[in-house]
CSV table of C-alpha atoms in Angstrom, one decimal:
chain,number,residue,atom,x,y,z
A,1,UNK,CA,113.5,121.3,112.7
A,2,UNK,CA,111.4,120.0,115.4
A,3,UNK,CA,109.8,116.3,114.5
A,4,UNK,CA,106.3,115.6,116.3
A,5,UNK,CA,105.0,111.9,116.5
A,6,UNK,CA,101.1,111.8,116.7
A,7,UNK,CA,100.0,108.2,118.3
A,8,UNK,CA,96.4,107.0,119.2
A,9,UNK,CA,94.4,104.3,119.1
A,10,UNK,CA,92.4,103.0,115.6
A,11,UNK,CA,89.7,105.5,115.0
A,12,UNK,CA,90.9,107.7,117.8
A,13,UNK,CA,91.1,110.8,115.3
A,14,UNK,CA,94.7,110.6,114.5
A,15,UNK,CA,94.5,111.6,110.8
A,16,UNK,CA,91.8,114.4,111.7
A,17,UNK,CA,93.8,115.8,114.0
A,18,UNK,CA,97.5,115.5,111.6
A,19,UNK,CA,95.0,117.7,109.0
A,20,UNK,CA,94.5,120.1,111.4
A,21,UNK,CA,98.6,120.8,112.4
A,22,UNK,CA,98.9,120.9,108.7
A,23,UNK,CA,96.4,124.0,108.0
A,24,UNK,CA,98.6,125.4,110.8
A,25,UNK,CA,101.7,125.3,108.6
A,26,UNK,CA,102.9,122.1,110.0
A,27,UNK,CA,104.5,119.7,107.5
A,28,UNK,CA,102.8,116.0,107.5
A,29,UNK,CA,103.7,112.9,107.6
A,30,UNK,CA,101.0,109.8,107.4
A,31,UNK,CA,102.3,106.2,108.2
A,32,UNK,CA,99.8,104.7,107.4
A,33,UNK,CA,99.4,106.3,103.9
A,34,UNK,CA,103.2,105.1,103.3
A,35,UNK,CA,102.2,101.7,104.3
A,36,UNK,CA,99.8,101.4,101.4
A,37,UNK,CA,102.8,103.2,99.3
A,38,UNK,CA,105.3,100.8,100.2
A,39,UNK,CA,102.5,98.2,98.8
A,40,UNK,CA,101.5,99.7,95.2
A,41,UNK,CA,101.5,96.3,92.6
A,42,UNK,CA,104.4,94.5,91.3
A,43,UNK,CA,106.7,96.6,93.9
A,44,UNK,CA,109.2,94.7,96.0
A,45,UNK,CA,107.1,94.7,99.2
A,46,UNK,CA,104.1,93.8,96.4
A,47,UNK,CA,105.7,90.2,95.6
A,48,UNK,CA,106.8,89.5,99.2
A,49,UNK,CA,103.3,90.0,100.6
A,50,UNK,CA,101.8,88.2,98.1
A,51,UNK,CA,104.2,85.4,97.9
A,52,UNK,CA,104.2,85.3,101.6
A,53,UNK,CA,100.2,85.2,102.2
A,54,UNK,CA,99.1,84.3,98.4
A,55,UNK,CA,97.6,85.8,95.3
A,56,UNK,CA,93.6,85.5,97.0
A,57,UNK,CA,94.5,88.8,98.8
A,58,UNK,CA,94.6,90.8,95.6
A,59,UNK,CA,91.5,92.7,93.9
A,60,UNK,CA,91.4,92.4,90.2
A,61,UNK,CA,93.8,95.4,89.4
A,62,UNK,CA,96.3,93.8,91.5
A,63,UNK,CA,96.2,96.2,94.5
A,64,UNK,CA,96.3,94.5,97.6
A,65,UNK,CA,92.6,93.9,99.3
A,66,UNK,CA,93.1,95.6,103.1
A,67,UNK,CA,90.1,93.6,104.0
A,68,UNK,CA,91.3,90.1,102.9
A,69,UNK,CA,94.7,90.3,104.0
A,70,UNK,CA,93.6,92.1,107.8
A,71,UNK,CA,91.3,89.1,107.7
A,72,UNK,CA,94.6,86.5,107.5
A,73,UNK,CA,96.8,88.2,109.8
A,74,UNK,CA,94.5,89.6,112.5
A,75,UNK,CA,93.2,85.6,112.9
A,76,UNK,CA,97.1,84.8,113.5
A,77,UNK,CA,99.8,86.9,115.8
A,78,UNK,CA,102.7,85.4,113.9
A,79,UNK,CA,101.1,86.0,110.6
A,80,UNK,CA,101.0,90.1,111.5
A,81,UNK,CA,104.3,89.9,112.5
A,82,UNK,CA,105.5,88.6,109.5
A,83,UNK,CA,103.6,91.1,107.9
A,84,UNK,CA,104.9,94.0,110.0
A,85,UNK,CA,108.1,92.6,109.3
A,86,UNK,CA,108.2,93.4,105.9
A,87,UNK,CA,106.0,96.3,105.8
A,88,UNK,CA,107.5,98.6,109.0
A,89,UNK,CA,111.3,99.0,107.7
A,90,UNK,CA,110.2,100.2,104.2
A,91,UNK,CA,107.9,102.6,105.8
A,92,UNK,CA,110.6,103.8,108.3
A,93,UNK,CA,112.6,104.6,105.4
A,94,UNK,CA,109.9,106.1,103.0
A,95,UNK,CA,109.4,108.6,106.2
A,96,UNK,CA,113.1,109.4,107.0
A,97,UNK,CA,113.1,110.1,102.8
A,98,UNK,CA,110.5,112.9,103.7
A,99,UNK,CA,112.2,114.1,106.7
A,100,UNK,CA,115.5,114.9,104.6
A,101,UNK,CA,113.0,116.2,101.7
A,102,UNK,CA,111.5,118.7,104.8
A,103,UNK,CA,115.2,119.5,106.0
A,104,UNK,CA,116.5,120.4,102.4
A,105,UNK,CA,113.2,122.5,101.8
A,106,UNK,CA,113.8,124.5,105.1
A,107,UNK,CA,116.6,125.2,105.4
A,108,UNK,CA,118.4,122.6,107.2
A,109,UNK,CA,118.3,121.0,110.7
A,110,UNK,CA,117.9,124.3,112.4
A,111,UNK,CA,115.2,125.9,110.6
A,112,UNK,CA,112.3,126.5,112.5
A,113,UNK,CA,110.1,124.1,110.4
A,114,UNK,CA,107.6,121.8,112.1
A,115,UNK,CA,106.7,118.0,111.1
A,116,UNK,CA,104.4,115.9,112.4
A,117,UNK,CA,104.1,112.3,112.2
A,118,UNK,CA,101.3,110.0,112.6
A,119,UNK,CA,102.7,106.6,113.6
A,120,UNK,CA,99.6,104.6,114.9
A,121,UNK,CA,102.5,101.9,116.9
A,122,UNK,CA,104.5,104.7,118.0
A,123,UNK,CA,104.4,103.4,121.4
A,124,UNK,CA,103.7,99.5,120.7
A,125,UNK,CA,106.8,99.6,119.1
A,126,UNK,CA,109.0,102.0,121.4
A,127,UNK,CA,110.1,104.7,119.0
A,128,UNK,CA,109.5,107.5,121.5
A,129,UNK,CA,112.8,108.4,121.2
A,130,UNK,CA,113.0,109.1,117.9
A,131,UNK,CA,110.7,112.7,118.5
A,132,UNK,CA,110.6,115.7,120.2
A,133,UNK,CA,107.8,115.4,121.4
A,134,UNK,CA,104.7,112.7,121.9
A,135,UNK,CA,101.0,113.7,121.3
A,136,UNK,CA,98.0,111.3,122.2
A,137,UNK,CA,94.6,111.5,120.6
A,138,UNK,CA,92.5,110.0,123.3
A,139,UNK,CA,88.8,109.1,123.0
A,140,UNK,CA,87.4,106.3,125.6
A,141,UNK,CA,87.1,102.7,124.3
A,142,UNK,CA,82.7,103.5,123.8
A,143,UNK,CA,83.9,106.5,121.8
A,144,UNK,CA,86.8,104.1,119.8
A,145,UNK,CA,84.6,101.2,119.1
A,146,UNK,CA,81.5,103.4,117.5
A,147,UNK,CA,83.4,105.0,115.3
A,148,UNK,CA,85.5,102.0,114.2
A,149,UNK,CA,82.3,100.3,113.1
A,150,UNK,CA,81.1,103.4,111.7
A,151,UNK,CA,83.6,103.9,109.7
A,152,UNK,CA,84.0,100.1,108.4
A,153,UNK,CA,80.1,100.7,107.3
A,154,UNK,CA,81.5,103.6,105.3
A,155,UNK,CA,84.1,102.0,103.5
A,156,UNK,CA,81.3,98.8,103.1
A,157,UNK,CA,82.3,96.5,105.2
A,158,UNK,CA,80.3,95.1,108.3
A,159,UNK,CA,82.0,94.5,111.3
A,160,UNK,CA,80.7,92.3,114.2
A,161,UNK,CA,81.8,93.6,117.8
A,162,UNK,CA,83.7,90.9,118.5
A,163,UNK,CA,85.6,91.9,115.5
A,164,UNK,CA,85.7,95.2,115.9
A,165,UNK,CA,86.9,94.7,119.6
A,166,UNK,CA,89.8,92.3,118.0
A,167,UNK,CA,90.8,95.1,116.3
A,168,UNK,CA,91.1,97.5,119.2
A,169,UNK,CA,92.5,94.8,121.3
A,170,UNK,CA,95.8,94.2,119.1
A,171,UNK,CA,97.0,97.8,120.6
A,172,UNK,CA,98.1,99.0,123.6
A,173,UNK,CA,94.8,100.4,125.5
A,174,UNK,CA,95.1,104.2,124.8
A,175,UNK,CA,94.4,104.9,128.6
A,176,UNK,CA,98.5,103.0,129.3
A,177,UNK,CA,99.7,105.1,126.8
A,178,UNK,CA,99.1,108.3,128.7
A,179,UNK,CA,102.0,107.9,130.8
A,180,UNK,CA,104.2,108.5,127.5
A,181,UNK,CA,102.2,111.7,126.1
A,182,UNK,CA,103.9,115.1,125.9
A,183,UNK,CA,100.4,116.3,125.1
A,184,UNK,CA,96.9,115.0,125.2
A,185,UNK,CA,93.9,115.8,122.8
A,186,UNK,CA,91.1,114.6,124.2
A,187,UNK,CA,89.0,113.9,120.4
A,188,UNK,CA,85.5,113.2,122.0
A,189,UNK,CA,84.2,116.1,121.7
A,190,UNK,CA,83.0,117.9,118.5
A,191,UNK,CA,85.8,118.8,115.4
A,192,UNK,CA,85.8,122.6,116.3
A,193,UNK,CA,86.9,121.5,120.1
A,194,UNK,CA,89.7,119.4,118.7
A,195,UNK,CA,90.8,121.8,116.5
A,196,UNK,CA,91.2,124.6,119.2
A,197,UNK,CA,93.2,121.8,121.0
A,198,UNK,CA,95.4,121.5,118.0
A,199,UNK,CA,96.1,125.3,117.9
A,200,UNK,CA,97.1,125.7,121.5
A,201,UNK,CA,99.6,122.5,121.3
A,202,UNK,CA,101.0,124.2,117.4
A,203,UNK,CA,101.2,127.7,119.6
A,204,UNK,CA,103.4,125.4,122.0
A,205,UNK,CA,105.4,123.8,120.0
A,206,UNK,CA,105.9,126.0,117.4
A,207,UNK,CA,107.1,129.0,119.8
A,208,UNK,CA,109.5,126.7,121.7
A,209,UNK,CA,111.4,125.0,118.5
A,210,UNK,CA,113.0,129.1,118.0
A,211,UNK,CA,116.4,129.0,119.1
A,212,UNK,CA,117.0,131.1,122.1
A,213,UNK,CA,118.4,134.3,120.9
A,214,UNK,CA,122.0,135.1,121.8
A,215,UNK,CA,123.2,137.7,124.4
A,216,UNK,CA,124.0,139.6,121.5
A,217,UNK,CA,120.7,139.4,120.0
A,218,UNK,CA,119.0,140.6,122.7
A,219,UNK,CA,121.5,143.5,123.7
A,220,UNK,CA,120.5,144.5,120.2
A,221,UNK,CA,116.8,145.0,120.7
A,222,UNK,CA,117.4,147.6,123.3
A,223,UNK,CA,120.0,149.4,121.1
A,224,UNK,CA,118.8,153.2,120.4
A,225,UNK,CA,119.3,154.0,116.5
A,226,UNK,CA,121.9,156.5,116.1
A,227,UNK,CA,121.1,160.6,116.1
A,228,UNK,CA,121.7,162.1,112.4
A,229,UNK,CA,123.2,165.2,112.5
A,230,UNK,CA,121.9,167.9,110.6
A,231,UNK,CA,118.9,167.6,108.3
């Protein structure tokens, strides 16, 4: 089993571009949908956020408000660490959970069976060495901050550019985090050009996770099938 981390920036494409390893036959794993998991009312992660930054963070069926509680913590580093802090290790876990789930529904370790994982602090918080491999979405910062308040207006909330530049500034500026890619998709361009990107890295990895065969394995291949006597 070969395990993938995908890495970007916010609203660098990474979830766009984990779809598209998945129509390959790639298993997926979303962080950031296990973060909101990890969160769901009256859970123990539930009671520690909300005891920890108070009950005006929570929407009227209890779920937690993203908006409120990004407002609280991305005015305050320690806050956001506190946050991480309770968050990170129950997501860690909820994604090793899946990663045995994918190894037991394989085959084992060995099977040839792809996963890839979209950590969005992959680097920020050194786990390259937890993957086979490291893929960057890259899109330049004019690219990152359009689509960042484009897709806040989506979702109905306004974002002013200093905001939206707060955001962007709480990671590591994609352009360090080339230095730590295995591969680069470069997600400027239009879906279909991402995509095609996608297929030549799941072509890649895909034909290098099979085991080399054995000398015996390959003596076999050129083995002539035995001549039948008679009819």
């Amino acid at each position: 089993m070969r395990v993938v981390g995908v890495t970007g920036g916010i609203a660098s494409g990474k979830s766009l571009v984990l779809r598209a390893f998945m129509r390959l036959g790639a298993y997926g794993i979303d962080c950031d949908v296990l973060s909101r998991e990890v969160v769901t009312p009256c859970s123990k992660a539930w009671w520690q956020v909300v005891r920890r930054f108070g009950s005006e963070i929570l929407s009227r069926d209890l779920e937690i408000d993203r908006k409120k509680l990004r407002a609280v913590v991305f005015r305050d580093p320690e806050k956001l660490r506190v946050l991480e802090k309770i968050i990170h290790p129950k997501v860690r876990a909820k994604c090793v959970e899946r990663l045995e789930a994918v190894k037991k529904l394989s085959g084992g370790a060995e099977a040839e069976a792809l996963v890839v994982v979209d950590v969005p602090l992959l680097i920020e918080k050194r786990l390259q060495a937890e993957f086979d491999k490291i893929i960057l979405v890259f899109v330049g910062e004019a690219t990152q901050t359009r689509r960042l308040t484009e897709r806040s207006a989506r979702e109905g909330e306004t974002l002013t550019r200093e905001e939206v530049k707060k955001m962007i500034s709480l990671q590591t500026p994609l352009k360090e985090k080339l230095r730590f890619a295995d591969f680069v998709i470069n997600n400027e361009g239009t879906v279909e050009e991402t995509e095609e990107q996608v297929r030549s890295v799941f072509a890649t990895l895909t034909l290098t996770s099979r085991p080399a065969p054995t000398p015996q394995e390959q003596a076999s291949q050129f083995r002539q099938p035995k001549q039948r006597n008679g009819p």
